[in-house]
mmCIF file of C-alpha atoms in Angstrom:
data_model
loop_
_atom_site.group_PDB
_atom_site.id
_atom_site.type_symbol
_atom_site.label_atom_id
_atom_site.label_comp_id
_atom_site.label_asym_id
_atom_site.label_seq_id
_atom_site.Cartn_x
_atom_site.Cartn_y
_atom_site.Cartn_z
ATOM 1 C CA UNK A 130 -54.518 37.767 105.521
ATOM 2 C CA UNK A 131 -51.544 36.322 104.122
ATOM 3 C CA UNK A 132 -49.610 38.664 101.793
ATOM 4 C CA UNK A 133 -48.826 36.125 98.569
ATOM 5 C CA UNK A 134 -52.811 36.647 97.771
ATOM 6 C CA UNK A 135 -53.113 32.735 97.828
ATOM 7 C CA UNK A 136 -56.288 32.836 99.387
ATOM 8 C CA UNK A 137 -59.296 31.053 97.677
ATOM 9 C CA UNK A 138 -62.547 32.539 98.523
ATOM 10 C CA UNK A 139 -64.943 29.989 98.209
ATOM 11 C CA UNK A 140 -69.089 31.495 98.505
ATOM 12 C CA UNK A 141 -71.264 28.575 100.040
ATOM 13 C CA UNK A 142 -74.297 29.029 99.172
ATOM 14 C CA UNK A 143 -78.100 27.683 98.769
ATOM 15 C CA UNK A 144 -81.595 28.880 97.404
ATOM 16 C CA UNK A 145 -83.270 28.059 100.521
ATOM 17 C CA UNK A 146 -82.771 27.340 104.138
ATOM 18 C CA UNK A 147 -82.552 23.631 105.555
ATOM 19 C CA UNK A 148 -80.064 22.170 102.928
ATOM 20 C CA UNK A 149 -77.622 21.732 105.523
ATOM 21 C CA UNK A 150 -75.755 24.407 104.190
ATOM 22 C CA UNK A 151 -73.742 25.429 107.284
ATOM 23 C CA UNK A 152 -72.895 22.181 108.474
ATOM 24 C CA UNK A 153 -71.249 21.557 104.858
ATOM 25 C CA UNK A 154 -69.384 24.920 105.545
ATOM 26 C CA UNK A 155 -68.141 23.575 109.140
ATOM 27 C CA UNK A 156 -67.205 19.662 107.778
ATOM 28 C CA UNK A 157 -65.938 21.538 104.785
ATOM 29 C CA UNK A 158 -63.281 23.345 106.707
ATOM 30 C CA UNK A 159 -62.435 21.097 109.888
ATOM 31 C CA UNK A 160 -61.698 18.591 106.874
ATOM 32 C CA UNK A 161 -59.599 20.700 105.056
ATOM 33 C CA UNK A 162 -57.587 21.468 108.034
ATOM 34 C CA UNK A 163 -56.959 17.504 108.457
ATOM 35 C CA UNK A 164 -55.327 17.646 104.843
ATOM 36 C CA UNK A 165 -53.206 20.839 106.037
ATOM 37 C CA UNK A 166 -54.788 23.435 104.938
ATOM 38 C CA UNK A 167 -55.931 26.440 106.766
ATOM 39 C CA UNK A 168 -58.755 27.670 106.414
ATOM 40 C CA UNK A 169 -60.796 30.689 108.264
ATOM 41 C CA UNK A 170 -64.617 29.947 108.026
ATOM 42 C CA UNK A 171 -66.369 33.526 108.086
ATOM 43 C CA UNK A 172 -70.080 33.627 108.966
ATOM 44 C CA UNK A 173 -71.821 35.311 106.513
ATOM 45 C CA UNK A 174 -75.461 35.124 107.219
ATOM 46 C CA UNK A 175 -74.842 38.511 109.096
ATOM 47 C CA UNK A 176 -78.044 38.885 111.214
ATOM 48 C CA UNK A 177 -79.116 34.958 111.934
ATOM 49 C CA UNK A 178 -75.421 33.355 112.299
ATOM 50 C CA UNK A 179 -75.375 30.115 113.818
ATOM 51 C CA UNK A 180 -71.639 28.646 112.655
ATOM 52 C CA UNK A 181 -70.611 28.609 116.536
ATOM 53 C CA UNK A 182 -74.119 27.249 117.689
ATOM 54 C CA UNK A 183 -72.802 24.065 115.406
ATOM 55 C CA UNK A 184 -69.459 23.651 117.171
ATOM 56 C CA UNK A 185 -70.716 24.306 120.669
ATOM 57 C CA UNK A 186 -68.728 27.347 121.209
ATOM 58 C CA UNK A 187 -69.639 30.774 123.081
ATOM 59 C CA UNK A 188 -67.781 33.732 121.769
ATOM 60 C CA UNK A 189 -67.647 36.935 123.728
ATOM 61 C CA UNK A 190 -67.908 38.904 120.842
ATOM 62 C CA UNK A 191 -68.986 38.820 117.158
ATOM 63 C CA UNK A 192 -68.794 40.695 113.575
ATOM 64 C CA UNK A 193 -71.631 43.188 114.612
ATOM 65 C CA UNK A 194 -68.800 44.143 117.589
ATOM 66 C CA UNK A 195 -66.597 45.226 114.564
ATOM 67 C CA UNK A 196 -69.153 47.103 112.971
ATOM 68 C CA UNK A 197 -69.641 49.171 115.871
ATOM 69 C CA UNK A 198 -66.430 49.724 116.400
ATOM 70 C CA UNK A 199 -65.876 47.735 119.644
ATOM 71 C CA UNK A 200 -63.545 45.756 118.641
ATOM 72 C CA UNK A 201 -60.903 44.194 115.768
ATOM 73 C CA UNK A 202 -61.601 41.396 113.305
ATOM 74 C CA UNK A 203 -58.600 40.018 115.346
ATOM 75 C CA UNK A 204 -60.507 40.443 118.923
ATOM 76 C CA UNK A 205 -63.501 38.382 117.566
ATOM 77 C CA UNK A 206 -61.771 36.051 115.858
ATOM 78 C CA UNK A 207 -61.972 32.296 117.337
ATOM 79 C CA UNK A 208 -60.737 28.787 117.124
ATOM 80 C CA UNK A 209 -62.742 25.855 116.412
ATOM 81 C CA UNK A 210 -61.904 21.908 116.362
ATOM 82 C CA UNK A 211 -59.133 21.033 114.657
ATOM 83 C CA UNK A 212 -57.953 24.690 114.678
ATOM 84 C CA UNK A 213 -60.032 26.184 112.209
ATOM 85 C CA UNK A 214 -60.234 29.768 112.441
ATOM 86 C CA UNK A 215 -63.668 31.720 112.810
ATOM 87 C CA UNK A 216 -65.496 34.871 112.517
ATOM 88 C CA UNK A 217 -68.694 35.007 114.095
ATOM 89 C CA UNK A 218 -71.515 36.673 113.330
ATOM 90 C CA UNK A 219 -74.264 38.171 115.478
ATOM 91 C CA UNK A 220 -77.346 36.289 115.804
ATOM 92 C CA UNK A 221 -80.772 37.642 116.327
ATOM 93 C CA UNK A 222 -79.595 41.376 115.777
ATOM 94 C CA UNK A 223 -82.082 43.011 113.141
ATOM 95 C CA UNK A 224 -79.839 45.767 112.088
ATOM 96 C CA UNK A 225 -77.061 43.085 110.790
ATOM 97 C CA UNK A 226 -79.023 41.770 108.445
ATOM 98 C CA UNK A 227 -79.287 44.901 107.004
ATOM 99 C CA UNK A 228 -76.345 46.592 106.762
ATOM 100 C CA UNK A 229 -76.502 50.068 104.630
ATOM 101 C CA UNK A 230 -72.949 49.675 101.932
ATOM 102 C CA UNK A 231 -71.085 52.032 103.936
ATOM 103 C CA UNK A 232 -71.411 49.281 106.679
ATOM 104 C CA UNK A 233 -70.594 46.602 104.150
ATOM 105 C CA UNK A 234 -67.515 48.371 102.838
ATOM 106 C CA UNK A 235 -66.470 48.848 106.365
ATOM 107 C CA UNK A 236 -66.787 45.296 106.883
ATOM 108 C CA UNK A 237 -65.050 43.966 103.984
ATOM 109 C CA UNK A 238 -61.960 46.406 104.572
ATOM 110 C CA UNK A 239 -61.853 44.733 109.088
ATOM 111 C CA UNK A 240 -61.558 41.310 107.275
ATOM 112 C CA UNK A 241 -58.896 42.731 104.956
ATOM 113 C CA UNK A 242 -56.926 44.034 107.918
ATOM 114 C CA UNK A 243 -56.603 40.679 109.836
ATOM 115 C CA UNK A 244 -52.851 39.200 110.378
ATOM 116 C CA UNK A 245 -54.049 35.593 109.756
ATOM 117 C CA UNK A 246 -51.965 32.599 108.204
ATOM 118 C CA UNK A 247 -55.022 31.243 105.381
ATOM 119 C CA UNK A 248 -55.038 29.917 102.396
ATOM 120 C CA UNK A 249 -58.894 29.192 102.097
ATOM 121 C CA UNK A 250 -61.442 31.395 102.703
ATOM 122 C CA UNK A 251 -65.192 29.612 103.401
ATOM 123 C CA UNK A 252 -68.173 32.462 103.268
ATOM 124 C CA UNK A 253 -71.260 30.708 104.803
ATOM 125 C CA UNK A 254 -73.837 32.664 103.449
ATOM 126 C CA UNK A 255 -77.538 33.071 104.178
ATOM 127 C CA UNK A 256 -79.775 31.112 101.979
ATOM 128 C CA UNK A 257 -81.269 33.480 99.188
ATOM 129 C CA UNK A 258 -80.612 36.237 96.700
ATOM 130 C CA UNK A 259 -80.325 38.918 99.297
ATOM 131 C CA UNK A 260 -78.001 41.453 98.254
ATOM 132 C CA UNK A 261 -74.639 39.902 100.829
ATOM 133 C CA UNK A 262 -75.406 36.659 99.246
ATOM 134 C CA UNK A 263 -75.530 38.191 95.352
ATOM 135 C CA UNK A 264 -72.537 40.463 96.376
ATOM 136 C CA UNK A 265 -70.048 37.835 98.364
ATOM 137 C CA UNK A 266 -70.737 35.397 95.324
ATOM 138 C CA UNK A 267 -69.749 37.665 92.422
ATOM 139 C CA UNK A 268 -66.282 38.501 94.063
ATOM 140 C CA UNK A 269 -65.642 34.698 95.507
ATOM 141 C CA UNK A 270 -63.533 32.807 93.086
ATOM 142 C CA UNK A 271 -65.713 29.568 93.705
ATOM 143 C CA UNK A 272 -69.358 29.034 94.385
ATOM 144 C CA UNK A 273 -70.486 26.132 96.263
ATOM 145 C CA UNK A 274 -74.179 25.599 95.857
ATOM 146 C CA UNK A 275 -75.508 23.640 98.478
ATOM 147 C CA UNK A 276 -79.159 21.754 97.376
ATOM 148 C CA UNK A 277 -81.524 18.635 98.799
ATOM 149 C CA UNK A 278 -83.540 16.637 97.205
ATOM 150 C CA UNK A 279 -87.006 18.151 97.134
ATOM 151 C CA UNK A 280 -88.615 20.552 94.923
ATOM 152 C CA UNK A 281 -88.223 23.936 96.831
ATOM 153 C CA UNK A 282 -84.857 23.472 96.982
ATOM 154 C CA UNK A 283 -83.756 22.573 93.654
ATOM 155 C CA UNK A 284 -86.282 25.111 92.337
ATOM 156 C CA UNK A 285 -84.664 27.959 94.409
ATOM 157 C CA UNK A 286 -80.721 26.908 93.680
ATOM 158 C CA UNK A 287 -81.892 27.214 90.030
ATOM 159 C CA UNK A 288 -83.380 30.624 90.827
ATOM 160 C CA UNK A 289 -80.096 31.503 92.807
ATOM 161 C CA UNK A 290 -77.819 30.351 90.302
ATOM 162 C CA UNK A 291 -80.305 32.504 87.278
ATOM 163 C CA UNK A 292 -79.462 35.105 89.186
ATOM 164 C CA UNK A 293 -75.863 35.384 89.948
ATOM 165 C CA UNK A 294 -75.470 33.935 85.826
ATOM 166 C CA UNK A 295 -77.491 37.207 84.453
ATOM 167 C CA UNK A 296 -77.238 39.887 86.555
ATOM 168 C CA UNK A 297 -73.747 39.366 87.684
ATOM 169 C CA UNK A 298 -71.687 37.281 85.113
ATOM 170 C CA UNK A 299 -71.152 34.434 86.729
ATOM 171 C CA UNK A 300 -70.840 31.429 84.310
ATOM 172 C CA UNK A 301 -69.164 28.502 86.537
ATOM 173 C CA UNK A 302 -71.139 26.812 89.640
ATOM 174 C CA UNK A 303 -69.763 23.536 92.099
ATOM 175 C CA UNK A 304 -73.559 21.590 93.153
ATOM 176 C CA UNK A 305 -73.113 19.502 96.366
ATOM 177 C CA UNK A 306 -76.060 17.785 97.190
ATOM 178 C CA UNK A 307 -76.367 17.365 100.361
ATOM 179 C CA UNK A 308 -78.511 14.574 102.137
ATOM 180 C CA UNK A 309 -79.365 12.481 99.846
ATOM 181 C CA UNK A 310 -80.118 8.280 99.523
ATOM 182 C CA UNK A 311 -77.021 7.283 97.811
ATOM 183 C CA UNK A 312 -74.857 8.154 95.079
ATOM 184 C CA UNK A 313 -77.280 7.474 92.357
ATOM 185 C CA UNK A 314 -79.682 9.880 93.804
ATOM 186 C CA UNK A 315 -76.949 12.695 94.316
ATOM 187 C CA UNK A 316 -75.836 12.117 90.512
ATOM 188 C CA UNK A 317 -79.247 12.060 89.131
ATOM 189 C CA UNK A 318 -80.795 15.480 91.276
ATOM 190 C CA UNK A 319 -77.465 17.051 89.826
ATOM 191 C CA UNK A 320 -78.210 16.021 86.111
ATOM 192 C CA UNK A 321 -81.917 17.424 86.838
ATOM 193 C CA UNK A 322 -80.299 20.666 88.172
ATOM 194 C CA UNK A 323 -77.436 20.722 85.414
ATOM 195 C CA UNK A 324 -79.665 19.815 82.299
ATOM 196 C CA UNK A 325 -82.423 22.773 83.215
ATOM 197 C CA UNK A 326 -79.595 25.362 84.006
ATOM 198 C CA UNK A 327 -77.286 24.409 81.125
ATOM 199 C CA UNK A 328 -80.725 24.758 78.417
ATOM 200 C CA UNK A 329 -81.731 27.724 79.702
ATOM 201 C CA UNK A 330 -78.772 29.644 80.344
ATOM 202 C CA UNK A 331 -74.917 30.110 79.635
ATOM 203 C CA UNK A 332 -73.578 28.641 82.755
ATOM 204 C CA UNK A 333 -71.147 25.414 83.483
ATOM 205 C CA UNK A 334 -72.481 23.313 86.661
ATOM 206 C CA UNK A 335 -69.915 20.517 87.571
ATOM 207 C CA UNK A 336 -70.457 18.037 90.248
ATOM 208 C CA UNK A 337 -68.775 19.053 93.910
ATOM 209 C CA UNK A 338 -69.305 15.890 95.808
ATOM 210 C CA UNK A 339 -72.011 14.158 97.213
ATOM 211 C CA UNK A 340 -72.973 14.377 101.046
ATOM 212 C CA UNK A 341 -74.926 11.252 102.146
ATOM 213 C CA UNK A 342 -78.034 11.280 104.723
ATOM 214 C CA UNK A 343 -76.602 10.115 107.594
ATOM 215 C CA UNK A 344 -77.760 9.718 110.891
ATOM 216 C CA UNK A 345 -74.783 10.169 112.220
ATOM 217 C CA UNK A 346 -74.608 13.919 111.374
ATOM 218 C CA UNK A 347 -77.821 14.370 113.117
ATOM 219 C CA UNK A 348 -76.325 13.416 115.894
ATOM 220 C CA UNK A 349 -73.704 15.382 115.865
ATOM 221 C CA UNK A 350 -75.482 18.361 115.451
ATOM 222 C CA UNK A 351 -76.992 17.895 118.255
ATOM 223 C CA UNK A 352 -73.950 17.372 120.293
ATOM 224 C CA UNK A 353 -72.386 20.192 118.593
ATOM 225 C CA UNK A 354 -69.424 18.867 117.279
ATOM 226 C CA UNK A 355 -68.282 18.143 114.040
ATOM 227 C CA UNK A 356 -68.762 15.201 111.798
ATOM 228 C CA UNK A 357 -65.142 14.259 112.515
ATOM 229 C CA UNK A 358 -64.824 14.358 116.291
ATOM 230 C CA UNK A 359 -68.156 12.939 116.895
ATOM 231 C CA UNK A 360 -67.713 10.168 114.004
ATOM 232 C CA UNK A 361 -64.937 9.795 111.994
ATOM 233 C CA UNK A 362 -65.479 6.757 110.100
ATOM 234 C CA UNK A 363 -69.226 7.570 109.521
ATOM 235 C CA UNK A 364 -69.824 7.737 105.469
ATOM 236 C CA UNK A 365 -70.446 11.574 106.151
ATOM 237 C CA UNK A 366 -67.291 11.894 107.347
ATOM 238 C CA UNK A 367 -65.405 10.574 104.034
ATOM 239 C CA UNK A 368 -67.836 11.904 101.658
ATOM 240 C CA UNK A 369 -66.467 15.289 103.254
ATOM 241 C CA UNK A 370 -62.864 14.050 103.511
ATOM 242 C CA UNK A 371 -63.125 13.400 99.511
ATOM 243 C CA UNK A 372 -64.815 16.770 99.362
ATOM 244 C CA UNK A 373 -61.963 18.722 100.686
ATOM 245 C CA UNK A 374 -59.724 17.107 98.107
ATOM 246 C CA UNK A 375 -61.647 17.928 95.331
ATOM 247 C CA UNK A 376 -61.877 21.674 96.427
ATOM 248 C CA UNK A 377 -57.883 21.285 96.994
ATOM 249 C CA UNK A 378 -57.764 20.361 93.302
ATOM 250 C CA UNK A 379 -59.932 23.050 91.775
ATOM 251 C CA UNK A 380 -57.423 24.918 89.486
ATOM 252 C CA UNK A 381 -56.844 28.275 90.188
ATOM 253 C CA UNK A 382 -57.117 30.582 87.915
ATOM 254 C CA UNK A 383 -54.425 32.583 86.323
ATOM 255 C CA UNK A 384 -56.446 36.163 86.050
ATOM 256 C CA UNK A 385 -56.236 36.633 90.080
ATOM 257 C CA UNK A 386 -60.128 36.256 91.067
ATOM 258 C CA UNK A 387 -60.354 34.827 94.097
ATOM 259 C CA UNK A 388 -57.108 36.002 95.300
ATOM 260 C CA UNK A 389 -57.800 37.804 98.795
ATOM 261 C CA UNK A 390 -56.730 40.987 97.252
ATOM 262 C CA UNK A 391 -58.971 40.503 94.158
ATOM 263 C CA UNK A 392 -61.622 39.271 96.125
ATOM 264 C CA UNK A 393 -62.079 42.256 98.323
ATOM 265 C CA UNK A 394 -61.210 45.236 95.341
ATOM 266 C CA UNK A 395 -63.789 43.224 93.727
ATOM 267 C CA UNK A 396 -66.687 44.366 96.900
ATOM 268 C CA UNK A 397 -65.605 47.470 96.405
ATOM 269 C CA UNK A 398 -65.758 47.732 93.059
ATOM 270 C CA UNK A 399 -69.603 46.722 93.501
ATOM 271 C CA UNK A 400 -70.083 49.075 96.056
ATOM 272 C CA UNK A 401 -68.450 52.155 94.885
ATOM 273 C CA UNK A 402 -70.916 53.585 92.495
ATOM 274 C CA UNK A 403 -73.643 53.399 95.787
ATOM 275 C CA UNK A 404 -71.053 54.661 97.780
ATOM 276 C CA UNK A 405 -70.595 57.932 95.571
ATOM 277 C CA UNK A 406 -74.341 58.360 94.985
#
């Protein structure tokens, strides 16, 4: 990573599965690299990854290759459209899913070690409160909750978001609803998420963006490409183009979370009382 600790680790998250929360991660990077940025997109959901099913791409090898000391973070690494950078994970491997903390901490200290030019770094985690998800999120300087318009999913974003607020601190969250009507319904599921979490406990939500359904993005999906390549001037494509500048203008914050060295002393830190046990 680079060695001015510039790096903002953003956590994208989501209570539940089939928010569209990878293909936010994806859009969310390919359109940061369009505004110069450089971004490395690390697949988080460990055991089920399917970042490089989205773009179409085959790699040779993946994160559980790392963990079995096969190969480097800098063997597996890839690159997607418009450059992006990529770590894959392994998909349909039990044991990743599962990794014991000495396999965590071993994990955290490969992506440490890799030589890369980045100044954002997007954690696509797997839907949940399963204890990556919890444990990415508390040492990411930003979390990025993804949520749709329907009960489950606003339901569980509230539950993830109770979570990481009283058991690990958190007090700041970025909502993106993601495939909604229009505007008016993205603004008014966030004030239903915002007014419940804000009464009940001491957390800040603020408003990411809003991500419009769009048949377009079905469509690329299934021609596994992104938004941008497949169509550009689509309203998907600029609600994500005014998405990355909003996450370009998130201040950063003086006390060095989120910094890449931060970030990772803070896994540790969470770690290291199981590790001594």
């Amino acid at each position: 990573m680079r060695k001015d600790n510039t790096v903002r680790a953003i956590a994208i998250a989501s209570g539940k599965g089939g928010v569209g929360k990878t293909n936010v991660a994806v859009n969310l990077a390919v359109a940061l690299a369009d505004l110069g940025s450089r971004p490395l997109l690390l697949d988080a959901d460990l055991g089920l990854g399917n970042v490089d099913i989205l773009l179409g791409l085959s790699p040779r090898f993946n994160l559980s290759h790392v963990l079995s000391g096969e190969k480097t973070m800098a063997d597996i690494l890839i690159k997607g459209p418009h450059d992006i950078h990529i770590l894959p994970a392994a998909s349909g491997v039990a044991g990743m899913a599962d990794l014991d903390l000495g396999q965590r901490a071993g994990l955290i200290e490969a992506v440490s070690s890799l030589d890369a030019d980045v100044d954002h770094l997007l954690i696509d985690l797997a839907a949940g409160i399963a204890t990556d998800v919890l444990t990415f999120s508390r040492a990411a300087q930003e979390v990025l909750v993804v949520v749709s318009n329907e009960p489950a999913s606003i339901t569980d974003a509230y539950a993830l978001i109770k979570v990481l607020s009283r058991d690990h601190g958190l007090r700041r969250f970025h909502v993106l609803p993601n495939m909604v009507a229009d505007a008016r319904e993205g603004q008014t599921l966030f004030q239903r998420l915002s007014a419940v979490a804000e009464r009940y406990l001491e957390v800040q939500l603020d408003l990411a963006g809003i991500i419009p359904l769009d048949p377009a993005m079905r469509s690329a999906v299934r021609a596994q490409q992104c938004i941008f390549d497949r169509y550009p001037g689509s309203a998907a494509a600029q609600a994500f183009r005014t998405l990355a500048h909003t996450v370009r203008g998130w201040p950063r914050r003086t006390e060095g979370r989120g910094e890449m060295r931060f970030f990772l002393e803070r896994l540790f830190a969470d770690m290291a009382p199981a590790l001594r046990a």
